[in-house]
Amino acid sequence: MGMKTVSPTWDNLIPLCLPQRLEQCSAHSKRLTNTNIIIIFRPPGRAGRGSRGSRISFLPRSAPSRRGRVGLGLQRPPAAAAAAAAEKAFGGGLAPAGRRRREASAFCVPRRFPSGAAAGTMAFRCQRDSYARELATTVLSCLPAEQQLERGGRPESLTGFHVLLADTVLFPEGGGQPDDRGFIDEVPVLRVIRRGPDACHFVRTALEPGRPVHLRLDWPRRFDHMQQHSGQHLITAVADLLFGLKTTSWELGKQRSVIELDAPELTPAQVVAIEQEVNEKIRARVPVSVKELEATDPEVEKVRSRGLPDDHAGPIRVVNIEGLDSNLCCGTHVCNLAELQVIKLLGVEKGKKNRTNLVFLAGGRVLQAVERSYGRERALTGRLKCGPEEHVEAVEKLQASTKLLQKNNLSLLRDLAVLTAQNFKNSPNPACLFVLHRKDGDSEFMNIVANEIGTEKTLLFLTVGDEKGAGLFLLAGPPEAVNTLGPRAAELLQGRGAGKPGRFQGKATKLSQRAEVLTLLRDFVHGQGAED
């Protein structure tokens, strides 16, 4: 096996991680995967011939490490200071041989190495370029995992794999912004979550570490998130500027977004003023930019922030709306407010802890809301037989008419219940069992019938609702009989019930089983007659 030596200067040192990255630093070797490489780091002022430096040796992927796994070896000669500086230049990504990463089936590489990213920051390609939709990258590791996903409105636990990539255009959730979706080659990415400085891509198919892959972003979903997130920054800044209203939290929802403001209420005039001002900023085409600051930079104190994650390290990412707002944020944003198109404030809702929730839509969501609203308007116009300006009045008239009809119907049902009971009582030989079903009845109808007939000697079985579906039932009669038969009737009707002495009523899911209950009651009545 041959040996190559590369001596880059300290200033243009490039982190070298995979064979394709090594290739950038050596024009002399065309088969780096089969070559040992030693890189000499010389600090400034010591680049002359014969100067000492730190040496990092890279084993080829085919060479096993001492622990039996493929890896990178890091050797430190006595020049400890230079070696430490070299490791810092690599962002802590290269681990000494005794501290290799313990991820099964993955070769030991830096945790991430985005080109141009500052060491220690969560600076993925999606953060450096919010508009990047595709990326050629490499699988670093693929580990079995279990992930909670929402399916059909319910949480569901799925088994799959957490995949780490050399870099990513898929944003892991953070800063109030949901995560992206996309594909690794043809494998769907179902979640992207942050683990310290890493982005874990959850997939259902295993991917081989070291494999080159093509990453594709679900752009419509991402751009929607960008519009809502940048819109939130703008609304927050304007609300603070105009009325001193501080944002305490926010939520980017699937249909609408909510900003929680530290105020017990907002007047309609304030809402209108905020909406007018944010849309004026959009029309002014104000630029939006992103920059990084060191934690010790005095400018950090001037930046709006709700705090950093506990595991944050390295430079701080700042999103700036020119002349209006600077805010710590890890999310993806538009490059100009003009791309928000429009913002609509839908109103306010009462929040928690004496705060107010301001509900808004931005960009494409406004257009979608208008489309849905217009569709409903057209449908109502067809059904109400009047123009949109008369819809409210027409609905109010219908509500009044419906209320009157319901009142009249209830009165008629009561009269019918009384007549039904009287007709039974006036028969020459009243039976010991009275059975009645009425599709359009209700619980009040059944109770009126039971009260009018009386239950000292007669066993009543009354039902209302759909004969083949669900409904209500009432069993009334002698207390001992009802106590015995009530639970059994509920079981036959696949329902539930409760009662008091002489009455047992409840809900049934299968009124089609009424015949079985009737057989039960007849057998009981006949048994009682035989005993008498």
Tab-separated table of C-alpha atoms in Angstrom, residues 146-150 155-158:
chain	number	residue	atom	x	y	z
A	146	GLU	CA	-38.800	3.299	16.791
A	147	GLN	CA	-40.615	6.539	16.010
A	148	GLN	CA	-43.993	7.995	16.969
A	149	LEU	CA	-45.904	9.259	13.924
A	150	GLU	CA	-49.367	10.735	13.558
A	155	PRO	CA	-50.252	8.617	17.262
A	156	GLU	CA	-48.749	5.395	15.969
A	157	SER	CA	-45.406	3.815	16.815
A	158	LEU	CA	-43.463	2.546	13.788
